Short mmCIF file of C-alpha atoms in Angstrom, two decimals:
data_model
loop_
_atom_site.label_atom_id
_atom_site.label_comp_id
_atom_site.label_asym_id
_atom_site.label_seq_id
_atom_site.Cartn_x
_atom_site.Cartn_y
_atom_site.Cartn_z
CA MET A 20 29.80 -45.93 -14.04
CA MET A 21 28.25 -45.97 -10.57
CA LYS A 22 30.43 -43.01 -9.61
CA ARG A 23 29.14 -41.03 -12.60
CA ILE A 24 25.55 -41.85 -11.67
CA ALA A 25 26.18 -40.75 -8.08
CA ILE A 26 27.66 -37.45 -9.28
CA LEU A 27 24.69 -36.94 -11.61
CA ILE A 28 22.22 -37.61 -8.79
CA VAL A 29 23.99 -35.13 -6.50
CA THR A 30 24.11 -32.51 -9.29
CA VAL A 31 20.39 -32.88 -10.00
CA ALA A 32 19.57 -32.70 -6.29
CA VAL A 33 21.62 -29.52 -5.86
CA THR A 34 20.00 -27.96 -8.94
CA ILE A 35 16.50 -28.77 -7.69
CA SER A 36 17.34 -27.38 -4.25
CA ALA A 37 18.72 -24.14 -5.74
CA PHE A 38 15.64 -23.80 -7.96
CA ALA A 39 13.34 -24.21 -4.94
CA GLN A 40 15.31 -21.67 -2.90
CA ASP A 41 15.23 -19.10 -5.71
CA LYS A 42 11.50 -19.62 -6.17
CA ASP A 43 10.84 -19.30 -2.44
CA LYS A 44 12.91 -16.12 -2.29
CA GLY A 45 11.00 -14.66 -5.22
CA ILE A 46 7.68 -15.45 -3.57
CA LYS A 47 8.90 -13.97 -0.28
CA ASP A 48 9.96 -10.80 -2.09
CA TYR A 49 6.48 -10.60 -3.60
CA GLU A 50 4.83 -11.01 -0.19
CA TYR A 51 7.06 -8.25 1.16
CA GLN A 52 6.01 -6.03 -1.78
CA LYS A 53 9.51 -6.02 -3.27
CA TYR A 54 8.10 -6.51 -6.72
CA GLN A 55 11.20 -5.61 -8.71
CA SER A 56 13.29 -8.07 -6.68
CA ALA A 57 10.61 -10.73 -7.14
CA ILE A 58 10.67 -10.23 -10.91
CA GLN A 59 14.45 -10.55 -10.97
CA GLU A 60 14.28 -13.84 -9.02
CA LEU A 61 11.30 -15.36 -10.82
CA THR A 62 11.90 -14.44 -14.46
CA PRO A 63 14.51 -17.20 -15.01
CA LEU A 64 12.11 -19.71 -13.40
CA ALA A 65 9.02 -18.86 -15.46
CA GLU A 66 8.84 -22.31 -17.09
CA ASP A 67 7.51 -23.45 -13.74
CA ASP A 68 3.80 -22.52 -13.72
CA TYR A 69 3.80 -21.59 -10.00
CA ALA A 70 6.87 -19.33 -10.32
CA ASN A 71 5.23 -17.85 -13.42
CA TYR A 72 2.08 -17.12 -11.39
CA TYR A 73 4.02 -15.08 -8.84
CA LEU A 74 5.93 -13.38 -11.61
CA GLY A 75 2.61 -12.19 -13.05
CA LEU A 76 1.41 -11.09 -9.61
CA SER A 77 4.60 -9.04 -9.22
CA TYR A 78 3.81 -7.17 -12.43
CA ILE A 79 0.32 -6.51 -11.07
CA GLY A 80 2.05 -5.07 -7.99
CA LEU A 81 3.85 -2.66 -10.32
CA GLU A 82 0.50 -1.87 -12.02
CA ASP A 83 1.71 -3.25 -15.35
CA LEU A 84 -1.44 -5.17 -16.26
CA GLU A 85 -0.50 -5.83 -19.89
CA LYS A 86 2.77 -7.46 -18.87
CA ALA A 87 1.01 -9.45 -16.14
CA LYS A 88 -1.58 -10.68 -18.64
CA ALA A 89 1.13 -11.81 -21.06
CA ILE A 90 2.94 -13.66 -18.27
CA PHE A 91 -0.19 -15.51 -17.09
CA GLN A 92 -1.09 -16.51 -20.66
CA LYS A 93 2.13 -18.51 -20.93
CA HIS A 94 0.48 -21.10 -18.66
CA ALA A 95 -3.10 -20.19 -19.46
CA ASN A 96 -4.55 -23.63 -18.65
CA GLU A 97 -2.95 -23.93 -15.21
CA PRO A 98 -5.33 -22.96 -12.37
CA ALA A 99 -2.93 -20.53 -10.67
CA ASN A 100 -2.35 -18.55 -13.86
CA MET A 101 -6.05 -18.69 -14.72
CA ALA A 102 -6.69 -17.06 -11.35
CA GLY A 103 -4.01 -14.52 -12.19
CA LEU A 104 -5.85 -13.67 -15.40
CA ALA A 105 -9.03 -13.29 -13.35
CA ARG A 106 -7.24 -10.72 -11.19
CA VAL A 107 -6.32 -8.75 -14.30
CA MET A 108 -9.96 -8.90 -15.44
CA PHE A 109 -11.18 -7.58 -12.10
CA LEU A 110 -8.67 -4.72 -12.33
CA GLU A 111 -9.93 -3.97 -15.84
CA ASN A 112 -13.50 -3.85 -14.45
CA LYS A 113 -14.44 -7.01 -16.35
CA ASP A 114 -16.10 -8.51 -13.30
CA ALA A 115 -18.39 -10.95 -15.11
CA GLU A 116 -15.51 -12.41 -17.13
CA ALA A 117 -13.35 -12.65 -14.00
CA LYS A 118 -16.05 -14.51 -12.07
CA ALA A 119 -16.55 -16.92 -14.97
CA MET A 120 -12.80 -17.55 -15.06
CA LEU A 121 -12.76 -18.31 -11.33
CA GLU A 122 -15.57 -20.82 -11.76
CA ASN A 123 -13.33 -22.57 -14.30
CA VAL A 124 -10.50 -22.48 -11.78
CA ILE A 125 -12.68 -24.11 -9.12
CA ARG A 126 -13.64 -26.89 -11.52
CA LYS A 127 -9.99 -27.91 -11.64
CA ALA A 128 -10.00 -28.74 -7.91
CA SER A 129 -10.09 -32.40 -6.94
CA ARG A 130 -9.97 -34.53 -3.80
CA ARG A 131 -6.23 -34.88 -4.31
CA ASP A 132 -5.51 -31.23 -5.12
CA LYS A 133 -7.51 -28.37 -3.65
CA ARG A 134 -5.06 -25.62 -4.52
CA PRO A 135 -7.45 -24.13 -7.11
CA TYR A 136 -9.71 -23.06 -4.22
CA LEU A 137 -6.78 -21.10 -2.79
CA TYR A 138 -5.97 -19.38 -6.07
CA ALA A 139 -9.61 -18.41 -6.60
CA ALA A 140 -9.99 -17.09 -3.05
CA ASP A 141 -6.83 -15.01 -3.35
CA ALA A 142 -8.05 -13.49 -6.61
CA VAL A 143 -11.15 -12.16 -4.83
CA THR A 144 -9.35 -11.12 -1.64
CA TYR A 145 -6.72 -9.04 -3.37
CA THR A 146 -8.82 -7.34 -6.05
CA ASP A 147 -12.27 -5.73 -6.13
CA GLY A 148 -15.37 -7.04 -7.86
CA GLY A 149 -15.67 -10.59 -6.58
CA ASP A 150 -17.89 -12.17 -3.93
CA LEU A 151 -16.02 -11.95 -0.63
CA THR A 152 -18.44 -14.32 1.09
CA LYS A 153 -17.13 -17.12 -1.12
CA THR A 154 -13.51 -16.57 -0.14
CA HIS A 155 -13.93 -18.06 3.34
CA GLU A 156 -15.68 -21.12 1.92
CA TRP A 157 -12.85 -21.58 -0.58
CA TYR A 158 -10.11 -21.00 1.99
CA ASP A 159 -11.80 -23.50 4.31
CA TYR A 160 -11.95 -26.13 1.55
CA TYR A 161 -8.21 -25.73 1.16
CA LEU A 162 -7.52 -25.75 4.92
CA GLU A 163 -9.55 -28.96 5.35
CA TRP A 164 -7.19 -30.51 2.80
CA LYS A 165 -3.96 -29.02 4.17
CA LYS A 166 -3.30 -26.91 7.27
CA SER A 167 -1.38 -23.73 6.51
CA GLY A 168 -0.54 -20.71 8.62
CA ASP A 169 0.16 -18.68 5.49
CA VAL A 170 -3.35 -19.37 4.19
CA LEU A 171 -4.74 -18.21 7.54
CA ILE A 172 -2.98 -14.89 6.94
CA ARG A 173 -4.81 -14.60 3.62
CA LYS A 174 -8.08 -15.53 5.31
CA GLY A 175 -7.36 -12.75 7.79
CA ASP A 176 -6.88 -10.33 4.89
CA ALA A 177 -10.30 -11.32 3.56
CA PHE A 178 -11.88 -10.66 6.97
CA ARG A 179 -10.16 -7.28 7.16
CA LYS A 180 -11.43 -6.37 3.71
CA GLN A 181 -14.93 -7.09 5.04
CA LEU A 182 -14.17 -4.73 7.96
CA ASN A 183 -14.30 -7.68 10.36
CA GLY A 184 -11.31 -6.80 12.50
CA GLY A 185 -12.01 -9.31 15.26
CA ASP A 186 -11.97 -12.37 13.02
CA ALA A 187 -9.04 -10.93 11.07
CA MET A 188 -7.00 -10.62 14.27
CA THR A 189 -7.89 -14.17 15.33
CA SER A 190 -6.88 -15.51 11.93
CA TYR A 191 -3.55 -13.67 11.99
CA GLN A 192 -2.82 -14.93 15.51
CA ASN A 193 -3.69 -18.52 14.62
CA ALA A 194 -1.43 -18.22 11.58
CA VAL A 195 1.65 -17.89 13.82
CA ALA A 196 0.65 -20.96 15.84
CA GLN A 197 0.35 -22.96 12.61
CA GLY A 198 3.75 -21.99 11.24
CA GLY A 199 2.78 -19.10 8.98
CA ASP A 200 5.12 -16.21 8.21
CA ALA A 201 5.32 -14.73 11.72
CA SER A 202 6.79 -11.41 10.56
CA LEU A 203 3.95 -10.92 8.08
CA SER A 204 1.36 -11.97 10.66
CA TYR A 205 2.62 -9.58 13.36
CA TYR A 206 2.82 -6.81 10.76
CA LYS A 207 -0.81 -7.32 9.77
CA GLN A 208 -1.88 -7.47 13.43
CA GLY A 209 -0.12 -4.14 13.85
CA ASN A 210 -2.10 -2.75 10.92
CA LEU A 211 -5.35 -3.59 12.69
CA TRP A 212 -4.23 -1.72 15.81
CA TYR A 213 -3.03 1.19 13.66
CA ALA A 214 -6.41 1.38 11.92
CA SER A 215 -8.10 1.61 15.33
CA LYS A 216 -5.67 4.43 16.29
CA THR A 217 -4.19 2.29 19.07
CA TYR A 218 -0.69 3.32 18.15
CA ASP A 219 1.19 1.86 21.14
CA SER A 220 -0.14 -1.62 20.34
CA ALA A 221 0.63 -1.10 16.65
CA LEU A 222 4.20 -0.12 17.50
CA ALA A 223 4.61 -3.24 19.64
CA LEU A 224 3.39 -5.58 16.89
CA TYR A 225 5.44 -3.87 14.20
CA GLY A 226 8.45 -4.22 16.51
CA ARG A 227 7.83 -7.96 16.85
CA ALA A 228 7.59 -8.24 13.08
CA THR A 229 11.04 -6.67 12.69
CA GLU A 230 12.50 -8.95 15.37
CA VAL A 231 11.26 -12.10 13.63
CA ASP A 232 12.55 -10.97 10.23
CA PRO A 233 14.73 -7.83 10.29
CA LYS A 234 14.80 -7.91 6.46
CA ASN A 235 11.04 -7.45 6.08
CA PRO A 236 10.69 -3.81 4.94
CA LEU A 237 6.92 -3.53 5.51
CA PRO A 238 6.81 -2.96 9.28
CA TYR A 239 9.48 -0.24 9.09
CA TYR A 240 7.26 1.67 6.66
CA ASP A 241 4.28 1.57 9.00
CA LEU A 242 6.44 2.13 12.06
CA SER A 243 7.39 5.46 10.53
CA TYR A 244 3.74 6.51 10.26
CA ALA A 245 2.87 5.19 13.72
CA PHE A 246 5.73 7.18 15.27
CA TYR A 247 4.56 10.24 13.33
CA LYS A 248 1.10 9.83 14.86
CA ILE A 249 2.57 10.09 18.38
CA ASN A 250 4.83 13.01 17.38
CA ARG A 251 8.07 11.00 17.48
CA TYR A 252 9.42 12.58 14.32
CA ASP A 253 12.98 11.38 14.91
CA LYS A 254 11.80 7.75 15.06
CA ALA A 255 9.52 8.27 12.07
CA LYS A 256 12.48 9.41 10.00
CA GLU A 257 14.72 6.64 11.32
CA ASN A 258 12.25 3.92 10.35
CA ILE A 259 11.43 5.27 6.88
CA GLU A 260 15.17 5.33 6.20
CA LYS A 261 15.36 1.68 7.28
CA TYR A 262 12.43 0.89 5.01
CA LEU A 263 14.15 2.57 2.08
CA GLU A 264 17.32 0.60 2.78
CA LEU A 265 15.45 -2.75 2.67
CA SER A 266 12.95 -1.97 -0.09
CA ASP A 267 13.51 -2.05 -3.85
CA LYS A 268 14.15 1.70 -3.67
CA SER A 269 11.55 2.22 -6.37
CA ASP A 270 10.37 5.69 -7.32
CA GLU A 271 7.27 5.08 -5.20
CA ASP A 272 9.45 4.10 -2.21
CA LYS A 273 11.43 7.33 -2.61
CA MET A 274 8.23 9.38 -2.80
CA GLN A 275 6.99 7.83 0.42
CA TYR A 276 10.33 8.63 2.00
CA ALA A 277 9.92 12.28 0.98
CA ASN A 278 6.38 12.26 2.39
CA ILE A 279 7.63 11.12 5.81
CA LEU A 280 10.35 13.76 5.70
CA TYR A 281 7.58 16.34 5.23
CA LEU A 282 5.48 14.86 8.04
CA SER A 283 8.58 14.79 10.26
CA GLN A 284 8.97 18.53 9.60
CA ASP A 285 12.15 18.05 7.58
CA TYR A 286 10.84 20.36 4.85
CA ASP A 287 14.20 20.97 3.21
CA GLY A 288 14.77 17.19 2.99
CA ALA A 289 11.33 16.59 1.49
CA ILE A 290 11.86 19.34 -1.11
CA ALA A 291 15.31 18.03 -2.01
CA LYS A 292 14.09 14.45 -2.48
CA MET A 293 11.08 15.43 -4.58
CA ASN A 294 13.14 17.73 -6.78
CA GLU A 295 15.71 14.97 -7.19
CA LEU A 296 12.96 12.67 -8.48
CA LEU A 297 11.53 15.33 -10.79
CA ASN A 298 14.98 16.05 -12.20
CA SER A 299 15.43 12.33 -12.91
CA GLY A 300 12.29 12.32 -15.06
CA VAL A 301 9.85 10.92 -12.47
CA GLU A 302 6.62 12.91 -12.21
CA LYS A 303 3.42 12.18 -10.33
CA SER A 304 0.88 14.77 -9.31
CA TYR A 305 1.21 13.74 -5.65
CA MET A 306 4.79 15.05 -5.66
CA TYR A 307 3.62 18.62 -6.17
CA ARG A 308 1.40 18.30 -3.09
CA VAL A 309 4.41 17.52 -0.90
CA LEU A 310 6.39 20.35 -2.52
CA GLY A 311 3.53 22.83 -2.10
CA TYR A 312 2.92 21.86 1.52
CA SER A 313 6.66 22.00 2.32
CA TYR A 314 7.22 25.42 0.75
CA HIS A 315 4.12 26.68 2.57
CA GLU A 316 5.60 25.57 5.89
CA LYS A 317 8.82 27.38 4.95
CA LYS A 318 6.70 30.49 4.22
CA ASP A 319 7.89 30.63 0.63
CA SER A 320 4.54 31.70 -0.83
CA ALA A 321 5.70 32.01 -4.44
CA LYS A 322 7.06 28.45 -4.67
CA ALA A 323 4.20 27.07 -2.58
CA LEU A 324 1.66 28.63 -4.94
CA ALA A 325 3.52 27.49 -8.08
CA ASN A 326 3.54 23.86 -6.91
CA MET A 327 -0.04 23.86 -5.64
CA ASP A 328 -1.18 25.33 -8.97
CA ILE A 329 0.44 22.37 -10.75
CA PHE A 330 -0.94 19.93 -8.18
CA PHE A 331 -4.54 21.10 -8.59
CA LYS A 332 -4.17 21.04 -12.37
CA LYS A 333 -2.75 17.50 -12.55
CA HIS A 334 -4.23 15.62 -9.58
CA PRO A 335 -7.56 13.75 -10.07
CA LYS A 336 -10.34 15.85 -8.57
CA ASP A 337 -11.91 12.85 -6.81
CA LYS A 338 -8.57 12.20 -5.05
CA LEU A 339 -8.27 15.64 -3.48
CA ILE A 340 -8.53 15.74 0.31
CA ALA A 341 -9.77 18.47 2.62
CA GLN A 342 -6.23 19.49 3.58
CA ASP A 343 -5.42 20.19 -0.07
CA TYR A 344 -8.15 22.83 -0.23
CA PHE A 345 -7.18 24.33 3.14
CA THR A 346 -3.48 24.55 2.26
CA TYR A 347 -4.22 26.10 -1.13
CA GLY A 348 -6.61 28.53 0.56
CA LYS A 349 -4.03 29.55 3.15
CA ILE A 350 -1.47 30.24 0.43
CA LEU A 351 -3.95 32.31 -1.59
CA ALA A 352 -5.05 34.20 1.53
CA GLY A 353 -1.54 35.62 1.85
CA ILE A 354 -1.41 36.89 -1.73
CA GLU A 355 -2.86 40.29 -2.48
CA GLY A 356 -5.68 40.13 -5.00
CA ARG A 357 -6.42 36.42 -4.50
CA LYS A 358 -8.09 36.43 -1.08
CA ALA A 359 -11.53 35.93 -2.60
CA GLU A 360 -10.26 32.71 -4.19
CA ALA A 361 -9.00 31.63 -0.79
CA THR A 362 -12.53 31.74 0.59
CA THR A 363 -13.74 29.47 -2.22
CA TYR A 364 -11.09 26.87 -1.42
CA PHE A 365 -11.76 27.07 2.32
CA GLU A 366 -15.45 26.37 1.68
CA GLN A 367 -14.56 23.41 -0.54
CA GLY A 368 -12.25 22.10 2.17
CA ILE A 369 -14.97 22.30 4.79
CA ALA A 370 -17.34 20.44 2.47
CA ALA A 371 -14.71 17.73 1.87
CA ASP A 372 -13.82 17.34 5.55
CA THR A 373 -15.53 14.38 7.22
CA ALA A 374 -15.46 15.80 10.76
CA THR A 375 -18.90 16.31 12.29
CA ASP A 376 -17.79 19.36 14.28
CA LYS A 377 -16.64 22.03 11.83
CA VAL A 378 -15.98 24.72 14.46
CA PRO A 379 -12.23 23.99 14.90
CA LEU A 380 -11.73 24.37 11.14
CA LEU A 381 -13.73 27.59 11.00
CA ARG A 382 -11.74 28.99 13.93
CA GLU A 383 -8.43 28.05 12.26
CA ILE A 384 -9.44 29.94 9.11
CA ALA A 385 -10.71 32.97 11.05
CA GLU A 386 -7.54 33.19 13.12
CA GLY A 387 -5.42 32.81 10.00
CA PHE A 388 -7.04 35.92 8.52
CA LYS A 389 -6.72 37.72 11.86
CA ASP A 390 -3.00 36.91 12.10
CA ALA A 391 -2.60 38.36 8.60
CA ASP A 392 -4.32 41.57 9.82
CA ASP A 393 -7.22 40.88 7.45
CA TYR A 394 -9.91 41.69 9.98
CA ALA A 395 -12.73 41.92 7.45
CA ASN A 396 -12.33 38.32 6.34
CA ALA A 397 -11.63 37.21 9.90
CA ALA A 398 -14.98 38.71 10.95
CA ILE A 399 -16.78 36.77 8.20
CA TRP A 400 -15.40 33.44 9.46
CA TYR A 401 -16.00 34.26 13.14
CA GLU A 402 -19.60 34.96 12.17
CA LYS A 403 -19.79 31.52 10.57
CA ILE A 404 -18.70 30.04 13.92
CA ALA A 405 -21.44 31.97 15.71
CA ASN A 406 -24.03 30.70 13.24
CA THR A 407 -22.94 27.07 13.39
#
């Protein structure tokens, strides 16, 4: 009898340990933005309200709000899942309802359990519409109750969202000292340096993030862009390939891979990857931008124009950038009978460009017309430079 009890105790202990490991892996996958992997790990554990919370967050990561809402409602009276529902409300622009929900979450905090403050703070930090000034108060309530390096990372994210890079950096650095996820902390420190265009420092921090956890895909993604910024196209391609290897290989991951191929001047590779996605039934307007840009660089005007026509038709107008107008204009400028349209797009590109000094752009357009032996239009743009 005692032997049977001992075996039962060991079996239960092993089961609990395996459950905890699976849950931790699912949460780690979520933090590393491997949402599909997180869903696979957490779905069998959804009877646990905390695992269920991260399962819902993973669906938010995939922009499936209806599924996320249904997941959170399975544990609708638990503070974590209530905070998850508040996130959905913020994303649905139901700010008043979301704030009311978070007040209900806060009321569930007690002297013995201050986790509701953490859930509420996270809901505001990682969506738009809440009061960011409250997040630090709520994070601090939690940290007074229990020290946590991982919570300091989240506090750093809140500072960064408020454009307070100094306090964000301090929070990320303190997170490592207090046992937080060092790879995630170094990665986020690298993001701050990247945002300030200090690419050497960003590269160093991203490198440390990969050393601490070589399986974290996030720093490889940003390493690729940082190397692109310093014209190391070979390293940019190498790191985006490493990112793709470690990521969920989602359609979005593959699109980002194609984008880096374009930026790394591998135009044939970018075209092949985007066409592969289109042929598999995946279609997003952004894809036609990469195709149009790539064909333009290959001087295939017909295919460049065809893809940019689709891009401008499908892409949201408020998401167009200055380079879109310039690229479209350059393509049109090389097509007989459409040069007048080119001028319209160049003017829209100049209006959309945020640079204070417009002369370099005007000179680029003028010289483009000159190189095409269109001296009349070149003269018009040189005159604009003279009048600036």
